[in-house]
Coordinates of C-alpha atoms and ligand atoms in Angstrom, one line a residue:
X508 CA 0.1 -0.5 0.0
X509 CA 1.2 3.6 -0.9
X510 CA -0.6 5.6 0.8
X511 CA -1.2 7.2 4.1
X512 CA -3.5 4.7 5.5
X513 CA -2.8 1.2 4.6
X514 CA 0.3 0.1 6.4
X515 CA -0.6 2.1 9.8
X516 CA -1.7 -0.1 11.8
X517 CA 2.4 -2.3 11.0
X518 CA 4.1 0.7 11.2
X519 CA 3.6 3.7 12.9
X520 CA 1.5 5.2 15.5
X521 CA -2.3 5.3 15.0
X522 CA -3.8 8.2 16.8
X523 CA -6.9 7.4 18.4
X524 CA -10.9 8.9 17.4
X525 CA -12.2 9.8 20.7
X526 CA -16.0 9.4 21.0
X527 CA -16.3 12.4 23.7
X528 CA -15.2 14.7 20.8
X529 CA -15.9 13.1 17.4
X530 CA -17.6 15.1 15.0
X531 CA -20.2 12.6 14.7
X532 CA -24.1 12.3 15.4
X533 CA -25.5 9.1 15.3
X534 CA -29.3 9.0 15.1
X535 CA -32.1 6.7 16.5
X536 CA -34.7 6.9 13.9
X537 CA -34.0 6.3 10.2
X538 CA -33.5 9.6 8.2
X539 CA -36.9 10.2 6.3
X540 CA -35.2 10.3 2.4
X541 CA -33.7 7.4 3.2
X542 CA -34.5 4.0 0.9
X543 CA -31.8 1.3 1.3
X544 CA -30.5 0.1 4.2
X545 CA -26.9 1.5 3.6
X546 CA -28.3 5.4 2.9
X547 CA -30.0 4.7 6.5
X548 CA -27.2 3.7 8.8
X549 CA -24.5 5.8 6.7
X550 CA -26.7 8.6 7.6
X551 CA -27.7 7.2 11.0
X552 CA -24.5 6.4 11.9
X553 CA -22.3 9.6 11.2
X554 CA -20.4 8.5 8.1
X555 CA -22.0 11.4 5.5
X556 CA -24.3 14.2 5.6
X557 CA -26.6 15.2 2.6
X558 CA -25.6 18.7 1.3
X559 CA -28.1 18.6 -1.7
X560 CA -30.0 16.0 -3.5
X561 CA -27.8 13.4 -5.1
X562 CA -24.6 15.3 -2.7
X563 CA -23.2 14.3 0.3
X564 CA -20.6 15.9 2.6
X565 CA -17.9 12.8 3.7
X566 CA -17.6 13.6 7.4
X567 CA -15.0 11.6 9.9
X568 CA -15.7 8.5 10.2
X569 CA -16.8 8.2 6.2
X570 CA -13.6 10.0 5.0
X571 CA -11.7 7.5 6.6
X572 CA -13.8 3.8 5.1
X573 CA -13.4 6.1 1.7
X574 CA -10.2 6.5 2.2
X575 CA -9.7 2.5 3.0
X576 CA -11.7 1.8 0.1
X577 CA -9.7 4.1 -2.4
X578 CA -6.1 2.7 -0.9
X579 CA -7.3 -0.4 -1.8
X580 CA -8.3 0.1 -5.0
X581 CA -5.1 2.0 -5.7
X582 CA -2.7 -0.2 -4.6
X583 CA -4.1 -3.0 -7.2
X584 CA -4.0 -0.2 -9.5
X585 CA -0.1 0.8 -8.7
X586 CA 0.4 -3.4 -8.4
X587 CA -0.9 -3.9 -12.0
X588 CA 1.7 -1.3 -13.4
X589 CA -0.8 1.5 -13.6
X590 CA 0.5 5.2 -13.5
X591 CA -1.8 7.3 -11.0
X592 CA -2.1 11.3 -12.5
X593 CA -5.0 13.6 -12.2
X594 CA -6.7 15.7 -14.6
X595 CA -8.9 18.6 -13.6
X596 CA -13.2 18.0 -13.2
X597 CA -13.4 21.0 -15.1
X598 CA -13.1 21.2 -18.8
X599 CA -13.1 23.3 -22.0
X600 CA -15.6 22.1 -24.2
X601 CA -13.2 21.7 -27.7
X602 CA -12.5 18.2 -27.1
X603 CA -16.2 16.9 -25.8
X604 CA -17.3 18.7 -29.3
X605 CA -14.8 16.6 -31.4
X606 CA -16.1 13.0 -30.3
X607 CA -19.5 14.8 -30.2
X608 CA -20.1 14.0 -26.5
X609 CA -21.1 17.7 -25.6
X610 CA -24.1 17.0 -27.4
X611 CA -24.2 13.6 -27.0
X612 CA -24.8 13.9 -23.0
X613 CA -28.2 16.2 -23.5
X614 CA -29.3 16.9 -19.7
X615 CA -26.1 14.8 -18.2
X616 CA -23.9 17.0 -18.0
X617 CA -23.5 20.1 -15.9
X618 CA -22.5 22.7 -18.0
X619 CA -21.2 26.2 -17.1
X620 CA -19.7 29.4 -18.8
X621 CA -16.3 31.4 -17.6
X622 CA -16.6 35.2 -17.0
X623 CA -15.7 35.5 -20.6
X624 CA -18.2 33.5 -22.3
X625 CA -16.4 30.4 -22.8
X626 CA -17.9 26.7 -22.3
X627 CA -17.0 24.4 -19.6
X628 CA -18.0 21.2 -18.0
X629 CA -17.9 19.3 -14.9
X630 CA -15.8 16.0 -16.4
X631 CA -18.8 13.1 -16.3
X632 CA -15.9 10.4 -17.2
X633 CA -12.5 11.9 -19.0
X634 CA -11.9 10.1 -22.5
X635 CA -11.0 13.2 -24.8
X636 CA -8.5 14.4 -22.0
X637 CA -6.7 10.9 -21.2
X638 CA -6.4 10.7 -25.5
X639 CA -5.5 14.1 -25.6
X640 CA -2.7 14.2 -23.1
X641 CA -1.6 10.7 -24.5
X642 CA -1.0 12.4 -28.4
X643 CA 0.7 15.7 -25.9
X644 CA 3.1 13.5 -24.8
X645 CA 4.4 10.2 -27.2
X646 CA 4.9 9.7 -30.2
X647 CA 5.9 6.3 -30.9
X648 CA 4.7 2.6 -30.7
X649 CA 7.9 2.1 -28.6
X650 CA 5.7 4.5 -25.8
X651 CA 3.1 1.9 -25.8
X652 CA 0.6 0.3 -24.7
X653 CA 0.3 2.7 -21.1
X654 CA -2.0 2.5 -18.7
X655 CA -2.9 5.4 -17.1
X656 CA -5.0 6.7 -14.0
X657 CA -6.9 8.7 -12.1
X658 CA -8.8 9.0 -8.6
X659 CA -11.5 11.4 -9.6
X660 CA -14.6 13.6 -8.9
X661 CA -17.1 13.3 -11.3
X662 CA -20.1 14.9 -12.1
X663 CA -24.0 13.9 -13.7
X664 CA -26.6 15.4 -13.7
X665 CA -28.4 12.1 -12.8
X666 CA -32.2 11.8 -13.9
X667 CA -32.7 9.9 -10.7
X668 CA -30.3 10.7 -8.0
X669 CA -31.0 7.4 -5.1
X670 CA -29.9 5.8 -2.3
X671 CA -27.2 8.4 -1.2
X672 CA -24.1 7.6 -2.5
X673 CA -25.4 4.9 -4.6
X674 CA -26.8 6.9 -7.5
X675 CA -24.7 10.9 -6.6
X676 CA -24.7 13.7 -9.3
X677 CA -20.8 14.3 -7.5
X678 CA -19.3 10.4 -6.8
X679 CA -15.5 9.7 -7.1
X680 CA -14.7 7.2 -9.6
X681 CA -11.3 5.5 -10.7
X682 CA -10.9 5.5 -13.9
X683 CA -8.6 4.5 -16.3
X684 CA -7.1 3.8 -19.6
X685 CA -5.0 1.9 -21.8
X686 CA -3.4 2.8 -25.1
X687 CA -2.3 0.1 -27.5
X688 CA -1.4 0.0 -31.0
X689 CA -2.6 -3.6 -32.1
X690 CA -5.6 -5.5 -31.4
X691 CA -3.7 -7.7 -29.7
X692 CA -1.8 -4.8 -27.4
X693 CA -5.4 -3.8 -26.1
X694 CA -6.5 -7.4 -25.0
X695 CA -3.7 -8.0 -22.6
X696 CA -4.4 -4.4 -21.6
X697 CA -8.2 -5.8 -20.7
X698 CA -7.4 -9.0 -19.2
X699 CA -4.5 -7.4 -17.2
X700 CA -8.0 -4.8 -16.5
X701 CA -9.8 -7.2 -15.7
X702 CA -7.2 -9.6 -13.8
X703 CA -7.0 -6.3 -10.9
X704 CA -10.7 -5.9 -11.0
X705 CA -10.8 -9.2 -9.4
X706 CA -8.2 -8.8 -7.1
X707 CA -9.6 -5.4 -6.3
X708 CA -13.2 -6.8 -5.3
X709 CA -12.0 -9.4 -3.7
X710 CA -10.2 -7.8 -1.0
X711 CA -13.0 -5.5 -0.6
X712 CA -16.3 -7.8 0.7
X713 CA -19.1 -7.5 -1.2
X714 CA -20.3 -10.7 -3.5
X715 CA -19.9 -9.6 -7.0
X716 CA -20.6 -11.3 -10.7
X717 CA -18.7 -10.6 -13.7
X718 CA -21.6 -10.0 -16.8
X719 CA -21.3 -9.4 -20.2
X720 CA -22.6 -5.7 -20.3
X721 CA -22.8 -3.5 -23.9
X722 CA -20.9 -0.6 -23.7
X723 CA -23.3 2.2 -24.2
X724 CA -22.6 5.9 -25.4
X725 CA -19.1 5.0 -25.5
X726 CA -18.9 2.3 -28.4
X727 CA -16.3 -0.3 -28.8
X728 CA -16.4 -4.3 -28.7
X729 CA -15.2 -6.3 -25.8
X730 CA -17.5 -5.4 -22.5
X731 CA -18.0 -6.7 -18.8
X732 CA -19.4 -5.6 -15.7
X733 CA -18.9 -6.2 -12.3
X734 CA -21.9 -6.5 -10.6
X735 CA -22.2 -6.6 -6.5
X736 CA -25.5 -8.9 -5.9
X737 CA -28.1 -7.3 -4.3
X738 CA -31.6 -6.6 -4.0
X739 CA -31.3 -3.5 -4.1
X740 CA -29.4 -2.9 -7.0
X741 CA -31.0 -1.4 -10.2
X742 CA -29.2 -3.6 -13.0
X743 CA -30.7 -6.8 -13.7
X744 CA -28.9 -9.5 -15.1
X745 CA -29.4 -13.6 -16.0
X746 CA -27.6 -16.0 -15.5
X747 CA -27.8 -19.2 -17.0
X748 CA -28.4 -22.6 -15.5
X749 CA -26.2 -25.3 -16.7
X750 CA -23.3 -22.7 -19.1
X751 CA -21.2 -20.4 -17.1
X752 CA -23.4 -17.3 -18.8
X753 CA -23.9 -14.2 -17.0
X754 CA -25.1 -10.8 -19.5
X755 CA -26.3 -8.0 -18.3
X756 CA -30.2 -8.0 -19.3
X757 CA -29.6 -5.2 -21.9
X758 CA -27.0 -7.2 -23.6
X759 CA -28.1 -9.9 -23.5
X760 CA -29.2 -11.0 -27.5
X761 CA -31.8 -13.1 -28.0
X762 CA -31.3 -15.7 -31.1
X763 CA -33.1 -14.9 -33.9
X764 CA -35.2 -18.5 -34.4
X765 CA -34.0 -20.3 -38.1
X766 CA -36.9 -19.8 -40.8
X767 CA -39.5 -21.8 -40.7
X768 CA -41.7 -22.5 -44.1
X769 CA -45.1 -21.5 -44.3
X770 CA -46.5 -23.2 -47.4
X771 CA -49.5 -24.1 -46.5
X772 CA -50.0 -21.3 -44.3
X773 CA -53.6 -20.2 -45.3
X774 CA -53.4 -16.2 -46.8
X775 CA -53.8 -14.1 -44.4
X776 CA -57.5 -13.5 -43.0
X777 CA -59.1 -10.2 -40.9
X778 CA -61.5 -11.1 -38.0
X779 CA -64.2 -8.9 -36.7
X780 CA -62.9 -8.8 -32.8
X781 CA -64.8 -6.1 -31.1
X782 CA -63.6 -4.7 -27.4
X783 CA -60.1 -6.7 -27.9
X784 CA -57.9 -3.6 -27.5
X785 CA -55.5 -5.4 -24.7
X786 CA -53.6 -8.4 -25.1
X787 CA -56.1 -11.1 -22.7
X788 CA -59.7 -9.1 -24.6
X789 CA -58.0 -10.7 -27.4
X790 CA -56.9 -13.8 -26.5
X791 CA -60.4 -14.7 -25.0
X792 CA -62.2 -13.7 -27.8
X793 CA -60.0 -16.0 -30.2
X794 CA -60.6 -19.0 -28.4
X795 CA -64.3 -17.8 -28.4
X796 CA -64.8 -16.9 -31.3
X797 CA -61.9 -19.1 -33.5
X798 CA -60.4 -21.8 -31.5
X799 CA -57.4 -23.7 -32.7
X800 CA -58.2 -27.8 -32.8
X801 CA -54.5 -28.0 -32.3
X802 CA -53.8 -26.4 -28.8
X803 CA -55.5 -23.0 -27.9
X804 CA -54.4 -19.2 -28.9
X805 CA -52.1 -17.6 -26.3
X806 CA -50.1 -14.7 -25.7
X807 CA -47.6 -15.8 -27.5
X808 CA -49.0 -15.9 -30.8
X809 CA -50.2 -12.3 -31.1
X810 CA -48.3 -9.1 -31.9
X811 CA -48.3 -6.3 -30.1
X812 CA -46.6 -3.1 -31.8
X813 CA -45.6 -0.6 -29.0
X814 CA -45.1 2.8 -30.4
X815 CA -42.9 5.0 -28.9
X816 CA -41.1 8.6 -29.1
X817 CA -37.4 8.7 -29.4
X818 CA -35.4 12.1 -27.7
X819 CA -32.2 12.6 -29.7
X820 CA -30.0 14.2 -27.7
X821 CA -30.1 17.4 -30.4
X822 CA -33.8 17.6 -28.7
X823 CA -34.9 15.9 -31.7
X824 CA -38.1 13.6 -31.4
X825 CA -39.1 10.5 -34.1
X826 CA -41.5 7.9 -33.9
X827 CA -40.4 4.1 -33.7
X828 CA -43.0 0.8 -33.4
X829 CA -41.4 -1.7 -32.3
X830 CA -42.8 -4.8 -32.7
X831 CA -42.8 -7.9 -29.9
X832 CA -45.0 -11.2 -29.4
X833 CA -47.7 -10.2 -27.0
X834 CA -47.1 -12.4 -24.0
X835 CA -44.1 -10.5 -23.1
X836 CA -43.8 -6.2 -22.4
X837 CA -41.0 -4.1 -24.0
X838 CA -38.4 -3.7 -21.8
X839 CA -37.1 0.7 -21.3
X840 CA -33.7 -0.2 -20.2
X841 CA -32.7 -2.8 -22.6
X842 CA -34.3 -0.5 -25.2
X843 CA -32.6 2.6 -24.1
X844 CA -29.4 0.2 -23.7
X845 CA -30.2 -0.8 -27.9
X846 CA -30.4 2.9 -28.6
X847 CA -28.1 5.1 -25.9
X848 CA -28.1 8.1 -25.8
X849 CA -31.4 8.0 -27.4
X850 CA -34.2 8.8 -25.0
X851 CA -37.3 6.8 -24.9
X852 CA -40.7 8.1 -24.2
X853 CA -44.3 6.5 -24.8
X854 CA -45.9 8.3 -27.8
X855 CA -48.1 10.8 -26.6
X856 CA -51.6 12.1 -27.8
X857 CA -50.1 14.2 -29.9
X858 CA -47.7 12.3 -31.9
X859 CA -50.7 10.2 -32.3
X860 CA -52.6 12.6 -34.3
X861 CA -50.4 12.8 -36.6
X862 CA -50.5 9.6 -37.8
X863 CA -53.7 8.6 -38.8
X864 CA -53.3 5.5 -39.7
X865 CA -52.6 4.6 -36.3
X866 CA -55.6 3.1 -34.7
X867 CA -55.0 2.9 -31.5
X868 CA -55.1 -0.9 -29.8
X869 CA -55.6 -2.3 -33.0
X870 CA -52.7 -1.4 -34.5
X871 CA -51.2 -3.2 -36.9
X872 CA -47.6 -3.8 -39.7
X873 CA -49.9 -2.6 -42.4
X874 CA -49.1 1.1 -41.4
X875 CA -45.9 0.5 -39.7
X876 CA -42.1 0.7 -41.7
X877 CA -40.4 3.3 -43.6
X878 CA -41.8 2.5 -46.7
X879 CA -45.5 2.7 -45.0
X880 CA -48.5 5.2 -45.4
X881 CA -46.8 6.1 -41.5
X882 CA -43.4 6.3 -42.4
X883 CA -42.7 5.3 -39.2
X884 CA -39.1 3.1 -38.4
X885 CA -40.8 -0.7 -37.3
X886 CA -38.4 -3.3 -35.2
X887 CA -38.8 -6.3 -34.7
X888 CA -38.0 -8.8 -31.8
X889 CA -36.0 -11.0 -33.1
X890 CA -38.3 -13.9 -32.3
X891 CA -40.7 -12.3 -34.9
X892 CA -38.5 -13.8 -37.6
X893 CA -39.2 -15.7 -41.2
X894 CA -42.5 -17.7 -41.3
X895 CA -43.4 -17.3 -37.9
X896 CA -47.3 -16.7 -37.9
X897 CA -49.1 -13.9 -35.4
X898 CA -52.6 -12.4 -34.8
X899 CA -52.3 -8.6 -35.3
X900 CA -54.1 -5.9 -35.3
X901 CA -56.1 -4.6 -38.8
X902 CA -56.1 -1.4 -38.8
X903 CA -59.2 -1.2 -38.2
X904 CA -61.1 -0.9 -35.0
X905 CA -62.6 -3.7 -33.9
X906 CA -60.5 -6.0 -35.9
X907 CA -57.2 -8.1 -36.4
X908 CA -55.6 -10.0 -38.8
X909 CA -55.3 -13.7 -38.1
X910 CA -51.9 -15.8 -40.2
X911 CA -50.4 -12.9 -41.1
X912 CA -47.1 -14.5 -42.2
X913 CA -43.7 -12.5 -40.6
X914 CA -41.7 -12.9 -44.2
X915 CA -44.6 -13.1 -46.7
X916 CA -47.3 -10.7 -45.6
X917 CA -45.2 -8.1 -43.4
X918 CA -41.1 -7.1 -43.1
X919 CA -39.6 -4.6 -40.6
X920 CA -37.1 -2.3 -41.3
X921 CA -34.6 -4.1 -38.4
X922 CA -34.1 -6.0 -35.1
X923 CA -34.0 -4.9 -32.2
X924 CA -33.3 -6.3 -28.7
X925 CA -36.0 -4.7 -26.5
X926 CA -38.7 -7.3 -25.0
X927 CA -38.2 -8.1 -21.6
X928 CA -35.8 -11.5 -20.7
X929 CA -37.8 -13.6 -18.5
X930 CA -36.4 -16.1 -15.8
X931 CA -37.1 -20.0 -17.9
X932 CA -36.0 -18.5 -21.3
X933 CA -33.9 -20.3 -23.2
X934 CA -30.1 -19.3 -22.3
X935 CA -28.5 -17.4 -26.0
X936 CA -24.9 -19.7 -25.2
X937 CA -25.9 -22.6 -25.1
X938 CA -29.6 -23.5 -25.6
X939 CA -28.5 -22.6 -29.1
X940 CA -26.5 -25.5 -29.3
X941 CA -27.0 -29.3 -27.8
X942 CA -27.5 -27.5 -24.1
X943 CA -31.0 -26.7 -22.8
X944 CA -29.6 -24.2 -19.8
X945 CA -32.1 -21.6 -19.2
X946 CA -31.5 -17.8 -17.4
X947 CA -32.3 -17.1 -13.7
X948 CA -32.9 -13.5 -13.6
X949 CA -30.8 -11.5 -10.1
X950 CA -30.4 -7.8 -9.1
X951 CA -27.1 -6.1 -8.9
X952 CA -25.1 -2.7 -8.3
X953 CA -22.8 -1.8 -11.4
X954 CA -18.9 -1.4 -9.7
X955 CA -16.7 -1.6 -12.4
X956 CA -17.1 -2.0 -15.8
X957 CA -14.2 -2.2 -18.6
X958 CA -14.5 -1.9 -21.9
X959 CA -12.7 -1.9 -25.1
X960 CA -13.3 1.5 -26.3
X961 CA -10.9 0.9 -29.4
X962 CA -10.2 3.5 -31.7
X963 CA -13.2 5.5 -31.6
X964 CA -11.4 8.3 -29.3
X965 CA -7.9 8.0 -31.1
X966 CA -9.5 9.0 -34.1
X967 CA -12.0 11.5 -33.3
X968 CA -8.9 13.1 -31.7
X969 CA -6.5 11.7 -34.2
X970 CA -3.8 10.2 -31.4
X971 CA -1.5 8.3 -33.9
X972 CA 1.6 6.9 -33.7
X973 CA 4.5 5.8 -35.6
X974 CA 5.0 1.4 -35.6
X975 CA 8.1 0.2 -36.4
X976 CA 8.3 1.0 -40.3
X977 CA 7.5 4.1 -39.8
X978 CA 4.5 4.8 -40.2
X979 CA 1.4 6.2 -38.8
X980 CA -1.3 4.3 -36.7
X981 CA -4.3 5.3 -34.7
X982 CA -4.5 4.0 -31.2
X983 CA -6.4 1.7 -29.9
X984 CA -7.5 1.7 -26.6
X985 CA -9.8 0.0 -23.5
X986 CA -11.1 2.3 -20.2
X987 CA -12.0 1.2 -17.3
X988 CA -14.2 2.7 -14.2
X989 CA -14.2 1.5 -10.5
X990 CA -17.2 3.3 -8.4
X991 CA -14.8 4.3 -5.2
X992 CA -17.2 6.2 -3.8
X993 CA -20.7 3.9 -4.5
X994 CA -18.1 0.7 -3.2
X995 CA -18.8 2.0 0.3
X996 CA -22.8 1.6 0.8
X997 CA -22.3 -1.2 -1.3
X998 CA -20.3 -2.9 1.5
X999 CA -22.6 -1.1 3.8
X1000 CA -25.5 -3.2 1.6
X1001 CA -23.1 -6.3 2.3
X1002 CA -22.2 -6.1 6.1
X1003 CA -25.0 -4.7 8.4
X1004 CA -27.6 -6.3 10.9
X1005 CA -30.4 -4.4 12.7
X1006 CA -28.5 -2.6 15.1
X1007 CA -26.3 -1.7 12.3
X1008 CA -22.5 -1.1 10.0
X1009 CA -20.5 -4.6 10.1
X1010 CA -17.2 -3.3 8.6
X1011 CA -14.6 -5.7 7.1
X1012 CA -11.3 -5.1 8.6
X1013 CA -9.9 -3.9 6.0
X1014 CA -12.3 -0.9 5.2
X1015 CA -13.4 -0.2 8.4
X1016 CA -13.6 3.6 10.5
X1017 CA -10.8 1.7 12.8
X1018 CA -9.9 -1.9 13.9
X1019 CA -11.0 -1.5 17.8
X1020 CA -14.1 -0.2 19.4
X1021 CA -13.0 0.9 22.7
X1022 CA -15.9 1.4 25.5
X1023 CA -14.8 2.1 29.4
X1024 CA -18.4 1.8 30.9
X1025 CA -19.0 2.5 34.9
X1026 CA -18.3 4.7 37.4
X1027 CA -15.2 3.9 39.0
X1028 CA -12.0 6.1 37.6
X1029 CA -10.1 3.0 37.8
X1030 CA -11.9 1.8 34.6
X1031 CA -11.4 4.8 32.8
X1032 CA -7.7 4.9 33.6
X1033 CA -6.9 1.4 32.3
X1034 CA -8.7 2.0 29.2
X1035 CA -7.0 5.4 29.1
X1036 CA -3.5 3.2 28.6
X1037 CA -5.1 0.2 26.5
X1038 CA -5.4 3.4 24.4
X1039 CA -3.2 4.7 24.2
X1040 CA -1.0 1.1 23.8
X1041 CA -2.8 0.1 21.1
X1042 CA -2.2 3.7 19.8
X1043 CA 1.4 2.6 19.5
X1044 CA 1.5 -0.2 18.4
X1045 CA -0.2 0.9 15.4
X1046 CA -3.8 0.0 15.8
X1047 CA -6.6 2.2 15.0
X1048 CA -8.8 2.2 17.4
X1049 CA -12.3 4.5 18.5
X1050 CA -12.3 5.2 22.3
X1051 CA -15.5 5.1 24.3
X1052 CA -14.3 7.6 26.6
X1053 CA -17.5 9.5 27.3
X1054 CA -18.4 10.5 30.8
X1055 CA -20.4 7.9 33.1
X1056 CA -23.6 10.8 32.2
X1057 CA -23.3 8.3 28.7
X1058 CA -25.2 5.4 29.9
X1059 CA -23.2 1.9 29.1
X1060 CA -27.0 1.1 26.9
X1061 CA -26.0 4.1 24.7
X1062 CA -22.5 3.4 24.2
X1063 CA -23.1 0.1 23.3
X1064 CA -25.6 0.9 20.7
X1065 CA -23.6 2.9 19.5
X1066 CA -20.7 1.0 18.5
X1067 CA -23.2 -1.6 17.0
X1068 CA -24.4 1.0 15.3
X1069 CA -20.6 2.5 13.9
X1070 CA -19.5 -1.1 13.1
X1071 CA -16.0 -1.6 13.8
X1072 CA -15.6 -5.7 13.8
X1073 CA -14.0 -5.3 17.2
X1074 CA -15.9 -4.1 20.6
X1075 CA -13.7 -4.0 23.7
X1076 CA -15.4 -3.3 26.7
X1077 CA -13.1 -1.9 29.8
X1078 CA -16.3 -2.6 33.1
X1079 CA -17.5 -5.0 35.1
X1080 CA -15.1 -7.2 34.6
X1081 CA -12.0 -6.0 35.5
X1082 CA -13.1 -4.8 39.0
X1083 CA -14.1 -8.6 39.4
X1084 CA -11.6 -10.4 38.0
X1085 CA -9.9 -8.4 36.3
X1086 CA -10.9 -9.4 32.6
X1087 CA -12.3 -7.4 29.9
X1088 CA -14.8 -8.4 27.2
X1089 CA -13.4 -8.9 23.6
X1090 CA -16.6 -9.0 21.6
X1091 CA -17.1 -9.7 17.6
X1092 CA -19.3 -7.5 16.0
X1093 CA -20.2 -10.0 13.1
X1094 CA -20.4 -12.7 15.2
X1095 CA -21.1 -11.8 18.8
X1096 CA -19.3 -14.1 19.9
X1097 CA -17.5 -13.0 23.2
X1098 CA -14.4 -13.2 25.0
X1099 CA -12.9 -12.4 28.9
X1100 CA -8.9 -11.9 28.1
X1101 CA -7.2 -11.1 31.2
X1102 CA -6.2 -6.7 31.6
X1103 CA -2.1 -7.8 31.6
X1104 CA -2.7 -10.1 27.6
X1105 CA -5.0 -7.5 26.6
X1106 CA -2.8 -5.4 24.1
X1107 CA -0.9 -8.3 22.7
X1108 CA -4.2 -10.4 21.9
X1109 CA -5.9 -7.3 20.0
X1110 CA -2.9 -6.8 17.9
X1111 CA -2.7 -10.1 16.6
X1112 CA -5.8 -9.9 16.2
X1113 CA -6.4 -7.1 14.0
X1114 CA -2.7 -8.2 12.5
X1115 CA -4.9 -11.5 11.4
Ligands
ATP528 P1 -24.1 3.2 -14.2 O1 -25.1 2.0 -14.8 O2 -24.9 2.4 -12.3 O3 -26.0 4.8 -14.4 P2 -22.3 3.7 -15.5 O4 -22.3 3.1 -16.6 O5 -22.5 4.9 -16.8 O6 -23.5 3.5 -14.6 P3 -19.7 3.8 -15.6 O7 -20.3 5.6 -16.5 O8 -19.4 3.0 -16.2 O9 -21.2 4.3 -15.4 O10 -18.6 4.3 -14.6 C1 -17.9 3.6 -13.8 C2 -18.5 3.4 -12.6 O11 -18.7 4.9 -12.1 C3 -19.3 2.6 -12.4 O12 -19.2 1.6 -12.9 C4 -20.1 2.6 -10.9 O13 -19.6 2.0 -10.3 C5 -19.5 4.4 -10.9 N1 -20.9 4.7 -11.2 C6 -21.4 5.9 -12.8 N2 -22.2 6.7 -12.3 C7 -22.3 6.9 -10.5 C8 -23.0 7.6 -9.6 N3 -23.8 8.6 -10.3 N4 -22.9 7.6 -8.8 C9 -22.0 6.6 -8.1 N5 -21.3 5.8 -8.9 C10 -21.3 5.8 -10.2
MG529 MG1 -21.2 1.9 -17.0

């Protein structure tokens, strides 16, 4: 470990934090704006305070945890051979203009002007700046590969800041970037980062899974996310029951079934289906008025056409129709994941009125598509493949078409992965071969994201170096992020109980929470000596030295809430038989240790 916190416990002296003057106030009640346990506990235990929506102040206890998390991340980045630098957070517009992100980031960017009227932004991420600094300093293949990183404050005007530090509008990110001349070089840089991330997350102390990801607004190819498994997560991911496939739902690509022959299928026929604007009412009516011989009609036999509006970053709007099997809903995140940076909204009444061909509840492929009367772009779910038969709207109120065959009677303008992914869906990886794995969904919090950017940024900003033959080649890049401030609540989510936080030792604000109880001045004197000796041994101590008017009950409650892994009580035991109680915050196990042995006992415990 490089900086202040890491080696303090084995080398020098550690300063004792005294509860009597610690800048914190523990709260018995949950803050009203906290939706998730980590947020409630971090506020109640005096780690953070809200400054504005999505913007938080680190109090002394919180800052200690934050710095330890940061030290672990820095340690692993340094160990892999990446070099730390630091960009400003206040950035000029021009580089972001060159890559079009000044526009693409839309409302997500904090923009400001200087006194001369020039445009600036608060950096949401720093690809542009890293690209430019390498261009500034390097010009030959001999200089590459190079891996650079920073741990720095980012600003994003998130639409929905949430769960305290989890989704902030100001937050700390570790972002690194690799620069190579060849694709193989990029693969190596990517693999090295992946390995460093595994080591980092193994040390941070929460349960995580590595999943395939989309690369979002960044462009590029190979991409994986490190998700903390958590029911309060905003991301949904899938895992296969049989193979090792794992992916963010946004990245799940449903295999398109092979084309089926439709020679014997009767011609499409429109039928009266009065009062059937919903899939449910339609299926009931089909089974009653047009029963099938082989089986009953189901929602999966129907083709539902969902109308949305695309909002482009430059503010322009465009209608889009999405055709999906009627037994599925459109998943907004999957849809937006495909279209990023475009945002998607439902189609409103005004827009509907602009397209008289659209009959609400009975919209069919007949009026959709760039070549159609409406000229509305029409994208189909991959399951609506060549030869599949559908019941869908006939574009007349109260009528549907039966036996409409994809490829024979209609085609879309392309396909889109917008339908929800469900538990039990076939695995796109192994079910396509001879396997029969199915998907299980679960929730997670994105803690890290690694991806191969490729040459997009280098091309936009003209980052080239001379190769072995003296020819200019465009550099290929990787981009790798970790949510440093987000890690604090994520660790807390995985490490708490009803009474409070339970920090893993490596990130805890202290090693020992030493509590002195009772009225006997000798007890306080003994506790003082223990605190001082532990401090000299490099053990970090929070010492509850508050006077006797603070009851033992309050002290114990605070100790449990704050969540240091070992709680040591100097109290009645000392007077009775000369022992001190050592309690494990996680397991609740207690043991009595003789006064003469306590410092050595605790020092050994802490050094593990
Ligand atoms: P998300 O999907 O959660 O919005 P992202 O994909 O936009 O995140 P990246 O650009 O990949 O985020 O940023 C790298 C890392 O920074 C993320 O993996 C996450 O841990 C962290 N991060 C991103 N946005 C925030 C935020 N608003 N607050 C705290 N941490 C964040
Ligand atoms: Mg990401």
